[in-house]
mmCIF file of N, CA, C and O in Angstrom:
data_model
loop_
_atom_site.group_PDB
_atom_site.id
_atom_site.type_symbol
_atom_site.label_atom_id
_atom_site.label_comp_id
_atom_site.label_asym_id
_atom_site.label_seq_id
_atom_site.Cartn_x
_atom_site.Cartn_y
_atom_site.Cartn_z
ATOM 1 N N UNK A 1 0.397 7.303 -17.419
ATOM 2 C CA UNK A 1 1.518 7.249 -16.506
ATOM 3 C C UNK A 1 2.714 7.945 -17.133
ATOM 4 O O UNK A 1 3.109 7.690 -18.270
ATOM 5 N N UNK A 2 3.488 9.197 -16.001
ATOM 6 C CA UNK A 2 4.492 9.251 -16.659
ATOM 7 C C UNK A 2 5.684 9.031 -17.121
ATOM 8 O O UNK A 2 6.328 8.813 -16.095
ATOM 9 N N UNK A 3 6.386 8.947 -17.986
ATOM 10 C CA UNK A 3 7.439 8.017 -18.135
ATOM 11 C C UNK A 3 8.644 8.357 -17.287
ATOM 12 O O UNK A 3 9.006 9.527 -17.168
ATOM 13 N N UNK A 4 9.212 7.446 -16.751
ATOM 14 C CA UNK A 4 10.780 7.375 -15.568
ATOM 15 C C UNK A 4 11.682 7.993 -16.380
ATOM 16 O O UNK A 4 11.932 7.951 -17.585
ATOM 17 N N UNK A 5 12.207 8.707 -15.225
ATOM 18 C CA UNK A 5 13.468 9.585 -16.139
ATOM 19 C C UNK A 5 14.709 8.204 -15.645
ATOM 20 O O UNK A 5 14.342 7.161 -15.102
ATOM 21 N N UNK A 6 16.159 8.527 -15.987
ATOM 22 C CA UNK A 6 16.858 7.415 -15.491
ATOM 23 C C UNK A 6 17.690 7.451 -14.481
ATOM 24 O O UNK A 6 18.616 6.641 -14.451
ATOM 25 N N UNK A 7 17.492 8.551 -13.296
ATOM 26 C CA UNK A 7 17.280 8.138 -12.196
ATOM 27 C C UNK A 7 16.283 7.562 -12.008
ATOM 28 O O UNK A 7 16.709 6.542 -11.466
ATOM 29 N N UNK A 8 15.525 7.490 -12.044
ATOM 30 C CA UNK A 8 14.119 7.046 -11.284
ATOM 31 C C UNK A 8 14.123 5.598 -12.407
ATOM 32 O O UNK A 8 13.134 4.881 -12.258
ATOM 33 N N UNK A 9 14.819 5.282 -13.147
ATOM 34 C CA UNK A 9 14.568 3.883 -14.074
ATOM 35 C C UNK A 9 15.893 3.071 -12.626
ATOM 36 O O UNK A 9 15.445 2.079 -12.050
ATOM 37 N N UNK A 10 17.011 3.443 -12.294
ATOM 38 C CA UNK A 10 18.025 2.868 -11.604
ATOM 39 C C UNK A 10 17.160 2.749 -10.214
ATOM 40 O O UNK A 10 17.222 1.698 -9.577
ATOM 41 N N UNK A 11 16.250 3.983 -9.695
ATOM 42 C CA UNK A 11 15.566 3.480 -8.808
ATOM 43 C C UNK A 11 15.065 2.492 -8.397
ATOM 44 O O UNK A 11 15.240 1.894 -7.336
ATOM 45 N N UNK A 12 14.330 2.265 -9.355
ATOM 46 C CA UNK A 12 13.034 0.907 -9.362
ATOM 47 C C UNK A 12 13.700 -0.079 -9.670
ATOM 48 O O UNK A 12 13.036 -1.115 -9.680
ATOM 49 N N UNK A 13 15.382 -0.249 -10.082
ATOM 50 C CA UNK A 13 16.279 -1.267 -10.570
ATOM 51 C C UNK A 13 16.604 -1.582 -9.431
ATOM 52 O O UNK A 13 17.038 -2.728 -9.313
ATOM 53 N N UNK A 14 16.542 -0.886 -8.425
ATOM 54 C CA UNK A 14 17.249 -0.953 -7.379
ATOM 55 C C UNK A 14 16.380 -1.836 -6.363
ATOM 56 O O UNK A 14 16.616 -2.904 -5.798
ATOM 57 N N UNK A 15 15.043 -0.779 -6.350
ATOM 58 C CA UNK A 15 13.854 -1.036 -5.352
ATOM 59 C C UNK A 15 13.695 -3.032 -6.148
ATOM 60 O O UNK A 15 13.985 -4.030 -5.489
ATOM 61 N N UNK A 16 13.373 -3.050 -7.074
ATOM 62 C CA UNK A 16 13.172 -4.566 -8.043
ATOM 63 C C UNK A 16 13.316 -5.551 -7.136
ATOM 64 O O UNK A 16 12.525 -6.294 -6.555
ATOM 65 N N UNK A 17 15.026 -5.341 -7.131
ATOM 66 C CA UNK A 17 16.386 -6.246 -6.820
ATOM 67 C C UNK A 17 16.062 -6.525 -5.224
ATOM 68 O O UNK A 17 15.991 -7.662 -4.758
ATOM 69 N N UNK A 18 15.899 -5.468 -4.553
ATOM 70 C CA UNK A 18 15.721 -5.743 -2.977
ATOM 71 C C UNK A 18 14.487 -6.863 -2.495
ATOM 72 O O UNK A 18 14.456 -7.840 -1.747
ATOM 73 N N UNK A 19 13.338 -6.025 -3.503
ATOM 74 C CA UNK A 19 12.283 -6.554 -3.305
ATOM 75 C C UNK A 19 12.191 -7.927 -3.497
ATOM 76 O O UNK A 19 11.846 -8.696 -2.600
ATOM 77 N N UNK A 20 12.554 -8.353 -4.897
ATOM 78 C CA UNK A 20 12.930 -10.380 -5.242
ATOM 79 C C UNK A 20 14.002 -10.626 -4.354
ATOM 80 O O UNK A 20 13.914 -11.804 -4.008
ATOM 81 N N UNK A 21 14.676 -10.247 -3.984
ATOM 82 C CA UNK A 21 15.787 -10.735 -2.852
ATOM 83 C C UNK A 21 14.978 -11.588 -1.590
ATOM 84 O O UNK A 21 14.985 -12.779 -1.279
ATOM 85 N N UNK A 22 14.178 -10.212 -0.938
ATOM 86 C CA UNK A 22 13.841 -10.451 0.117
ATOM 87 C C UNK A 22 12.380 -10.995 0.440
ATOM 88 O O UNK A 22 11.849 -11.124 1.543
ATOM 89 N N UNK A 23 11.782 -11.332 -1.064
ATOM 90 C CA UNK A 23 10.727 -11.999 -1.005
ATOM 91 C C UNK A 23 11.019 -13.641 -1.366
ATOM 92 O O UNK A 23 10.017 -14.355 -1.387
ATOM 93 N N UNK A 24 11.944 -14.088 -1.567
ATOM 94 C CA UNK A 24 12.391 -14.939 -2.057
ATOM 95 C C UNK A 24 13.022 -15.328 -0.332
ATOM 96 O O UNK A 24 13.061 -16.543 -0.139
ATOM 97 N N UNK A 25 13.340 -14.749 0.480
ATOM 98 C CA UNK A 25 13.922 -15.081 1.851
ATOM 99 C C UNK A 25 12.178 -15.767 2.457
ATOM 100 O O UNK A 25 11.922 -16.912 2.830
ATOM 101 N N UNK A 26 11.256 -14.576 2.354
ATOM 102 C CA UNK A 26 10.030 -14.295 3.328
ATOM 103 C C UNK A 26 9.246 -15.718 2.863
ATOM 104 O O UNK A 26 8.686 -16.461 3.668
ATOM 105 N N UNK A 27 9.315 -15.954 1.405
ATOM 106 C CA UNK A 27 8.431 -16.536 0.990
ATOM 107 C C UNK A 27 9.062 -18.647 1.392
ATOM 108 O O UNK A 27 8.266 -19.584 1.342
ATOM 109 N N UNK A 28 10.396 -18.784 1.693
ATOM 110 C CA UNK A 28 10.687 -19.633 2.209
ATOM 111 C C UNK A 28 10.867 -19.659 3.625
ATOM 112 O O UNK A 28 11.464 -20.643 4.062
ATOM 113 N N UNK A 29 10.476 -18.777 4.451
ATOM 114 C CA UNK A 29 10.871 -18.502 5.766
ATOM 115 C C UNK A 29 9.274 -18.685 6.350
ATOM 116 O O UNK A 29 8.990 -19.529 7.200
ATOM 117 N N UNK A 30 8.438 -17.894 5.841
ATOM 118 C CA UNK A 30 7.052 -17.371 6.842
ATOM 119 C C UNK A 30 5.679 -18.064 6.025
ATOM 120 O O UNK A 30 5.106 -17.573 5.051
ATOM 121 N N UNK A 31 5.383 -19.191 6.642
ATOM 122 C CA UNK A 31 4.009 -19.975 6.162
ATOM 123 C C UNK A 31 2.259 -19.068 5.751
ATOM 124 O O UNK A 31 1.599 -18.582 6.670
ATOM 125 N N UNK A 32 1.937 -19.023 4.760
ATOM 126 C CA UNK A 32 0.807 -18.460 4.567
ATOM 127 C C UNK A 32 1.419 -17.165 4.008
ATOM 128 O O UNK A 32 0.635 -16.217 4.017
ATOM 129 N N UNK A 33 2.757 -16.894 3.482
ATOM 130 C CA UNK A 33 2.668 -15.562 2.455
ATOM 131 C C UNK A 33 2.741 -15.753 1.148
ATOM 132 O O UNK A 33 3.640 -16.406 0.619
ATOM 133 N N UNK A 34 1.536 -15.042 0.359
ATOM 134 C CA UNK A 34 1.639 -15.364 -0.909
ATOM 135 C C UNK A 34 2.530 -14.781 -1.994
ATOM 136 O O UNK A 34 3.153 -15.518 -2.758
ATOM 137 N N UNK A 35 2.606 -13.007 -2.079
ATOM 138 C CA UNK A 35 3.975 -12.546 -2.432
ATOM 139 C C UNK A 35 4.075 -11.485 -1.621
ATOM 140 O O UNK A 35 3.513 -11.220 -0.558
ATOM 141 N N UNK A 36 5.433 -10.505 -2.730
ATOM 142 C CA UNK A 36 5.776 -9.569 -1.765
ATOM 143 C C UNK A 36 5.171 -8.730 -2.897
ATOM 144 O O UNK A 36 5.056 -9.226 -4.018
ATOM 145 N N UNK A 37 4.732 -7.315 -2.607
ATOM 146 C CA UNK A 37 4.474 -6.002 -3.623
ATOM 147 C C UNK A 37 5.398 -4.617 -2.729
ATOM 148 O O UNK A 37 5.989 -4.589 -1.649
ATOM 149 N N UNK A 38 5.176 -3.696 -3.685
ATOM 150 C CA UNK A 38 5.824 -2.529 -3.601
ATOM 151 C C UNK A 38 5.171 -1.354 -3.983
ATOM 152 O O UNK A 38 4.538 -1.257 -5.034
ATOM 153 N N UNK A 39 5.350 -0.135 -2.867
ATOM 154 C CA UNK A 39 4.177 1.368 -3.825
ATOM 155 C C UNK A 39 5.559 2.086 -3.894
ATOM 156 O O UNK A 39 6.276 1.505 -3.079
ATOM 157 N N UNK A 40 6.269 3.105 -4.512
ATOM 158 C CA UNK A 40 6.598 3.965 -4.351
ATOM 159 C C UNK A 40 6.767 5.002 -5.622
ATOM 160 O O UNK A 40 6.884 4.802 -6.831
ATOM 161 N N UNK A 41 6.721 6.428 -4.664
ATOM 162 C CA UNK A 41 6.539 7.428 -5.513
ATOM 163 C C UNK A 41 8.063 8.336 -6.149
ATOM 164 O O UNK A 41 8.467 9.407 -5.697
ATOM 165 N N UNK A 42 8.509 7.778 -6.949
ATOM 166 C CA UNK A 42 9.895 7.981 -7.159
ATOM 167 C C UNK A 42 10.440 9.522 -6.566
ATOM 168 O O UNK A 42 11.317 9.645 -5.710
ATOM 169 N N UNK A 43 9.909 10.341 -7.047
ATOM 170 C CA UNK A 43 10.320 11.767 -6.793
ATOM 171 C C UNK A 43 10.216 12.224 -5.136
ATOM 172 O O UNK A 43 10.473 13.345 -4.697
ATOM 173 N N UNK A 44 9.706 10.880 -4.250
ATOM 174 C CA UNK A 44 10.115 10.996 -2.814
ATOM 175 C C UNK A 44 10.583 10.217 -2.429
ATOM 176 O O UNK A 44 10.879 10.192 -1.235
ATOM 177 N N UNK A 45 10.895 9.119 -3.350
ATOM 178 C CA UNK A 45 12.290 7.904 -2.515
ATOM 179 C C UNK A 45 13.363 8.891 -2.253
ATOM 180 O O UNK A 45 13.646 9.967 -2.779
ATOM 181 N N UNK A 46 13.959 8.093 -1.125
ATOM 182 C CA UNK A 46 13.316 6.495 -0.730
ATOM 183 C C UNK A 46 12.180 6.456 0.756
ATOM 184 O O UNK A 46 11.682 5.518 1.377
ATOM 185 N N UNK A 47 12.095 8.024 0.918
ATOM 186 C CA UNK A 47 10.331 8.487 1.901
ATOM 187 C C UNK A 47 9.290 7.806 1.585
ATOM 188 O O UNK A 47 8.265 7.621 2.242
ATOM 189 N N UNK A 48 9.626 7.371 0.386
ATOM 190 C CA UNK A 48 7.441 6.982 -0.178
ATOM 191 C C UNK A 48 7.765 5.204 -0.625
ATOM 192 O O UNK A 48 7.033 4.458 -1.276
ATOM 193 N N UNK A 49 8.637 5.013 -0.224
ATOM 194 C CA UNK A 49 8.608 3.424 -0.368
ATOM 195 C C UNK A 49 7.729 2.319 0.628
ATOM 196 O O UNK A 49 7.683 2.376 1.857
ATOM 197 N N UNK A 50 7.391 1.815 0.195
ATOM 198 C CA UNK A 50 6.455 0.572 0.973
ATOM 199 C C UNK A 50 6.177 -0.072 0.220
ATOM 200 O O UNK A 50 5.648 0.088 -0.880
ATOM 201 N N UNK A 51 6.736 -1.410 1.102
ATOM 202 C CA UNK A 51 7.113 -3.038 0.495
ATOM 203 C C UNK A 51 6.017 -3.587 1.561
ATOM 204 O O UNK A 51 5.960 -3.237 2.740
ATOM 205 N N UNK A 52 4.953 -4.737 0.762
ATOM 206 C CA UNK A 52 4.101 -5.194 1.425
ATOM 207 C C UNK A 52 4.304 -6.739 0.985
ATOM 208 O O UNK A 52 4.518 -7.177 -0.145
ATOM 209 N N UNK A 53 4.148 -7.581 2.469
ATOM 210 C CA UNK A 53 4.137 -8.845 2.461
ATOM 211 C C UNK A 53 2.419 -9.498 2.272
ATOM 212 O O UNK A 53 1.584 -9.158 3.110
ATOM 213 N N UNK A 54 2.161 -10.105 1.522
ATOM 214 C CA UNK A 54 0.944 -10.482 1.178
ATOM 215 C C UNK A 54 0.348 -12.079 2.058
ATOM 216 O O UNK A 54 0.923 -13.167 2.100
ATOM 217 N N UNK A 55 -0.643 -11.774 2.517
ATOM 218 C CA UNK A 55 -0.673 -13.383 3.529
ATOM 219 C C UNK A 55 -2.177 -13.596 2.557
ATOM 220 O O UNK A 55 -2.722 -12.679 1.944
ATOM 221 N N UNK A 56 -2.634 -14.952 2.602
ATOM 222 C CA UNK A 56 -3.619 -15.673 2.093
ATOM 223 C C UNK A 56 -4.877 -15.496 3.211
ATOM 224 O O UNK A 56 -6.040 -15.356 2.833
ATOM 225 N N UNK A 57 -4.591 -15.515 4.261
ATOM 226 C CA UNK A 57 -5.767 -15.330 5.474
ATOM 227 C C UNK A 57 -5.329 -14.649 6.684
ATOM 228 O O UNK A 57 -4.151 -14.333 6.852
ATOM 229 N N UNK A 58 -6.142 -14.443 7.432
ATOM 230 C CA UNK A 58 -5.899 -13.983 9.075
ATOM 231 C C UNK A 58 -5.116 -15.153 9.628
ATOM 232 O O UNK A 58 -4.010 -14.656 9.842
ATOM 233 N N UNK A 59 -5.087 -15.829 9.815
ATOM 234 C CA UNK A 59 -4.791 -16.642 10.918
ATOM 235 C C UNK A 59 -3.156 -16.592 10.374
ATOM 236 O O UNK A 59 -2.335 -16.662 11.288
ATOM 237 N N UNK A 60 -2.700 -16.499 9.233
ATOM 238 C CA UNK A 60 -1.978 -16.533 8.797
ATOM 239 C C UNK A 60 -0.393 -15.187 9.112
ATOM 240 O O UNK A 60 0.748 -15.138 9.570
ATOM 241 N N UNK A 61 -1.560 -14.259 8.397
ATOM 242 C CA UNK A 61 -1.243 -12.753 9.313
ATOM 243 C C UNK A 61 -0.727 -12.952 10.350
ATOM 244 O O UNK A 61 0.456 -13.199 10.580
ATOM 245 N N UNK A 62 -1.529 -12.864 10.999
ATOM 246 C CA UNK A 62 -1.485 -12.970 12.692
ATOM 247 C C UNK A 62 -0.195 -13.747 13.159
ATOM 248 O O UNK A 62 0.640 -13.352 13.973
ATOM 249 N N UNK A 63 -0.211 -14.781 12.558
ATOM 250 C CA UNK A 63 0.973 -15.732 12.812
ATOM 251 C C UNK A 63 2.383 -15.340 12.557
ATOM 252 O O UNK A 63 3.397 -15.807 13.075
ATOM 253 N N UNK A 64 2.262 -14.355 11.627
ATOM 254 C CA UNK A 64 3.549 -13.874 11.404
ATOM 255 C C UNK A 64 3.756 -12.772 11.764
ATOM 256 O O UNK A 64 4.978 -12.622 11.763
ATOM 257 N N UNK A 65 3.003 -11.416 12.249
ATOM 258 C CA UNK A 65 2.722 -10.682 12.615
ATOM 259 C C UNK A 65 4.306 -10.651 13.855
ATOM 260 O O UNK A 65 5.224 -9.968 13.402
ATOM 261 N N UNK A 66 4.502 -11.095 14.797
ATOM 262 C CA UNK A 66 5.658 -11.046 15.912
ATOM 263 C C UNK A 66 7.194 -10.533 14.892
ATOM 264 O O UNK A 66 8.075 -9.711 15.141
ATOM 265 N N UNK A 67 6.936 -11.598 13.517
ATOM 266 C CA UNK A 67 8.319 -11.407 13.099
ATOM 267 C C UNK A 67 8.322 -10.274 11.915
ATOM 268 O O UNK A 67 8.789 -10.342 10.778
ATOM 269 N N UNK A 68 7.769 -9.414 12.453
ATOM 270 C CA UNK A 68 7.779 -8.107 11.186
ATOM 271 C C UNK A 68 8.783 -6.957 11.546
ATOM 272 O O UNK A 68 9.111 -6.091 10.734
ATOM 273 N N UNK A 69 9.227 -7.023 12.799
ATOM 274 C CA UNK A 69 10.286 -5.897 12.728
ATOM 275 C C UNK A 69 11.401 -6.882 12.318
ATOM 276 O O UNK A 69 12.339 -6.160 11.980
ATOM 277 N N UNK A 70 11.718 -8.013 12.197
ATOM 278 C CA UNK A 70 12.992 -8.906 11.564
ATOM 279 C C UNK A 70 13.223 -8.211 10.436
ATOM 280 O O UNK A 70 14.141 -7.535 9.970
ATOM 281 N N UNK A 71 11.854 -8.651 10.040
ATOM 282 C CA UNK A 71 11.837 -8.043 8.119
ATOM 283 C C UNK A 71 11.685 -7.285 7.867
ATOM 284 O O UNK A 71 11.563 -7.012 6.673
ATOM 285 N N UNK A 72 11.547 -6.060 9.212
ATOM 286 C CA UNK A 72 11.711 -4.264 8.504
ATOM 287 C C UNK A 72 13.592 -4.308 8.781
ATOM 288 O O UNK A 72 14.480 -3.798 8.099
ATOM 289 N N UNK A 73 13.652 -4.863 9.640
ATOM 290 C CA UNK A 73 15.493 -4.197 9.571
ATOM 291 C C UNK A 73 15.730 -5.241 8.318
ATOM 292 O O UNK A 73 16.571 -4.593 7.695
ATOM 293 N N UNK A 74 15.584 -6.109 7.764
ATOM 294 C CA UNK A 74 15.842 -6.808 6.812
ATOM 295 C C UNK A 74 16.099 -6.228 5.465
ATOM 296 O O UNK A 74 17.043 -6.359 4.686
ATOM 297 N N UNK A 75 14.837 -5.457 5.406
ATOM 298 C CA UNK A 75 14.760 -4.634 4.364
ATOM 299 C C UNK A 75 15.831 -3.520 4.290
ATOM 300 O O UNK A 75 16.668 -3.360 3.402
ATOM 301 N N UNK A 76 15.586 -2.609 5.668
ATOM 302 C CA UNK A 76 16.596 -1.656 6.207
ATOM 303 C C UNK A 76 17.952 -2.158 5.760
ATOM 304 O O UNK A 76 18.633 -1.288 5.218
ATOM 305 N N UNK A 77 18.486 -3.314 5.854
ATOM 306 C CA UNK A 77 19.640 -3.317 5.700
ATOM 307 C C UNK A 77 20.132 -3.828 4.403
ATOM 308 O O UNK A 77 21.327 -3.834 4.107
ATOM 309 N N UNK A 78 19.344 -4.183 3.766
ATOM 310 C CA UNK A 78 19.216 -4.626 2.246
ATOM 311 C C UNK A 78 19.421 -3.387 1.267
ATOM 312 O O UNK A 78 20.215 -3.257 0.335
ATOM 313 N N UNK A 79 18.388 -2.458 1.804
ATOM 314 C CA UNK A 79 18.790 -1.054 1.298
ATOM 315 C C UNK A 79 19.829 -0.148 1.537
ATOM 316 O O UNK A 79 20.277 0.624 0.689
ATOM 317 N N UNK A 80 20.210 -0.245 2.694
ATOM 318 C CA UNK A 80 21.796 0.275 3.491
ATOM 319 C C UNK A 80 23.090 -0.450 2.774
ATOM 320 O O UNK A 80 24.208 0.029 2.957
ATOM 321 N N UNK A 81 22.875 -1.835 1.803
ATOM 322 C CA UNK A 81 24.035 -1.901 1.005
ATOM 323 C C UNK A 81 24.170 -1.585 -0.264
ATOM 324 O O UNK A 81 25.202 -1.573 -0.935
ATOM 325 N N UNK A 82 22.819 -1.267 -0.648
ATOM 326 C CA UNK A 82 22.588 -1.063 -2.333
ATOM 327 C C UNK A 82 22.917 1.072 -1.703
ATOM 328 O O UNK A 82 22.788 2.012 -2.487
ATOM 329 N N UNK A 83 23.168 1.170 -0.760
ATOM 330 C CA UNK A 83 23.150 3.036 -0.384
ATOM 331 C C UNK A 83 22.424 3.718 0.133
ATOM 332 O O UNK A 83 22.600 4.859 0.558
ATOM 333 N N UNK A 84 21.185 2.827 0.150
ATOM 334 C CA UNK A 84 20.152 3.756 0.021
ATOM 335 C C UNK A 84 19.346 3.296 1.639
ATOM 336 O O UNK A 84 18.918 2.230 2.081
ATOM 337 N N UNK A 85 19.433 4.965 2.283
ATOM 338 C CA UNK A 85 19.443 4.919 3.963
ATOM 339 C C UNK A 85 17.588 4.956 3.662
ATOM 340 O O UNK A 85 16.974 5.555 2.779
ATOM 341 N N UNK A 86 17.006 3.965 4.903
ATOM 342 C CA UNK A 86 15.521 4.271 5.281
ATOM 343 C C UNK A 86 15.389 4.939 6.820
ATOM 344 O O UNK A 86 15.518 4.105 7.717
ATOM 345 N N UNK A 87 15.190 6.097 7.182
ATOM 346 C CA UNK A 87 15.430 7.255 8.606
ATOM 347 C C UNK A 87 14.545 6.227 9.011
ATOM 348 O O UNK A 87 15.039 5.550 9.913
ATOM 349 N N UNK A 88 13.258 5.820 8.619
ATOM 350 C CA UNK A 88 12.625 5.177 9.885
ATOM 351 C C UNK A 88 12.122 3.784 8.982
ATOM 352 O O UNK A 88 11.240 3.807 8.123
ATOM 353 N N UNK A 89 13.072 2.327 9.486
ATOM 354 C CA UNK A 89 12.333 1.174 8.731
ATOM 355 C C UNK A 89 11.113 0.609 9.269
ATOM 356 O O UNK A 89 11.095 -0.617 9.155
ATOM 357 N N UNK A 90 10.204 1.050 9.757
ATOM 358 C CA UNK A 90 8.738 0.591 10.374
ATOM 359 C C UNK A 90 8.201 1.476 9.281
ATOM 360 O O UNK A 90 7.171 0.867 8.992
ATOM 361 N N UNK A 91 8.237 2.323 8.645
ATOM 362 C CA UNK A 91 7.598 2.952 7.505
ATOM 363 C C UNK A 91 7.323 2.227 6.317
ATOM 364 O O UNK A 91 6.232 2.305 5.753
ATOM 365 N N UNK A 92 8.388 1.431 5.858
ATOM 366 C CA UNK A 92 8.692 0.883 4.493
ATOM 367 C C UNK A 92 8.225 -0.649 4.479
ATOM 368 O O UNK A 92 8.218 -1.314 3.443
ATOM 369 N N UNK A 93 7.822 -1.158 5.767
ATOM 370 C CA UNK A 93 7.012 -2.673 5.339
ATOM 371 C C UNK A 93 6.314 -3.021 6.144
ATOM 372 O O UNK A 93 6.288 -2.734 7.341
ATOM 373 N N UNK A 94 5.493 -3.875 5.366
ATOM 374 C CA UNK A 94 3.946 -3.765 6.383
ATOM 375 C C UNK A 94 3.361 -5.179 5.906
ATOM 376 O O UNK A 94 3.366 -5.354 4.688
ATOM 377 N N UNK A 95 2.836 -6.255 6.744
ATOM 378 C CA UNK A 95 2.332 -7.273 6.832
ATOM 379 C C UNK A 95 0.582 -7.148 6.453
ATOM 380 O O UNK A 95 -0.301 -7.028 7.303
ATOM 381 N N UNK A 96 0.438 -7.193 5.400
ATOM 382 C CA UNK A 96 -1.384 -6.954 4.216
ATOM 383 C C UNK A 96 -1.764 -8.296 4.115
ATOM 384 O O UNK A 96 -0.967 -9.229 4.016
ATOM 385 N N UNK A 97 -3.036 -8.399 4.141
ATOM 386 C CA UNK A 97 -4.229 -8.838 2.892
ATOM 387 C C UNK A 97 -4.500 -8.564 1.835
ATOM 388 O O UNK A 97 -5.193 -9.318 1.152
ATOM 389 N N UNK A 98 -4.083 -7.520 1.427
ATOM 390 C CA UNK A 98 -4.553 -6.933 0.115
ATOM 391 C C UNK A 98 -3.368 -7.084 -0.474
ATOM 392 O O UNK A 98 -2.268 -7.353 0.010
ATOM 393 N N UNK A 99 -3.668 -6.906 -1.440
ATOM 394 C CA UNK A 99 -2.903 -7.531 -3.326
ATOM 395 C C UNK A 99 -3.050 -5.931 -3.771
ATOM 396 O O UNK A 99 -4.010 -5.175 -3.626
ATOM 397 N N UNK A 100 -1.785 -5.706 -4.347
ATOM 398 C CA UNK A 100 -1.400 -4.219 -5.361
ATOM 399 C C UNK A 100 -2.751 -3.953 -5.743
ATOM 400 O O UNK A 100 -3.182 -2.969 -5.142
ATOM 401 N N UNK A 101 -3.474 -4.407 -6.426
ATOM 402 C CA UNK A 101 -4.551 -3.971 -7.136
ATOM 403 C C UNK A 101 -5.795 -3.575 -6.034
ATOM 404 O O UNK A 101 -6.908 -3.267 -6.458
ATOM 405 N N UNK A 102 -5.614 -3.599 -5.179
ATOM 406 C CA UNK A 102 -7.106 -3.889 -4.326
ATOM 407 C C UNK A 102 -6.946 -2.588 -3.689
ATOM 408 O O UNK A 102 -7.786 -2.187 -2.884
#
């Protein structure tokens, strides 16, 4: 892996901060999520960002599934005070089963 220059170290300081913010909201708000994860490819943030909410089962999913544009403008606007504009927030978060590693 290659090493972060320090833009791209303030990036992920940035992306971090949003991310425990607003998983720390999701994870007391929405029943059946286990955490939150994050992909992005620094040298196309904030284009290649995606924040994923992690659920334990379907039924679970599903259940929360209605309130996912809450938590894309959530995000959207979480990032709109740290500066940093998302052109389209239905891009940047997405309601998974799968775990970072999978």
């Amino acid at each position: 892996m290659k090493k972060l220059s320090k833009v791209q170290l303030k990036q992920q300081a940035l992306v971090m901060s949003v991310a425990d913010q607003i998983e720390a909201e999701a994870l007391a708000e929405i029943p059946g999520m286990v955490q939150c994860w994050f992909d992005v490819e620094y040298h196309l943030f904030p284009g290649s960002l995606l924040l994923c909410f992690q659920f334990e089962d379907d039924s679970a999913l599903n259940a929360a599934q209605p309130e996912l544009l809450k938590w894309q403008k959530k995000l959207s606007a979480a990032m709109l005070k740290k500066g940093v504009i998302l052109k389209d927030m239905r891009k940047h978060l997405t309601f998974t089963l799968l775990g970072p590693d999978d």
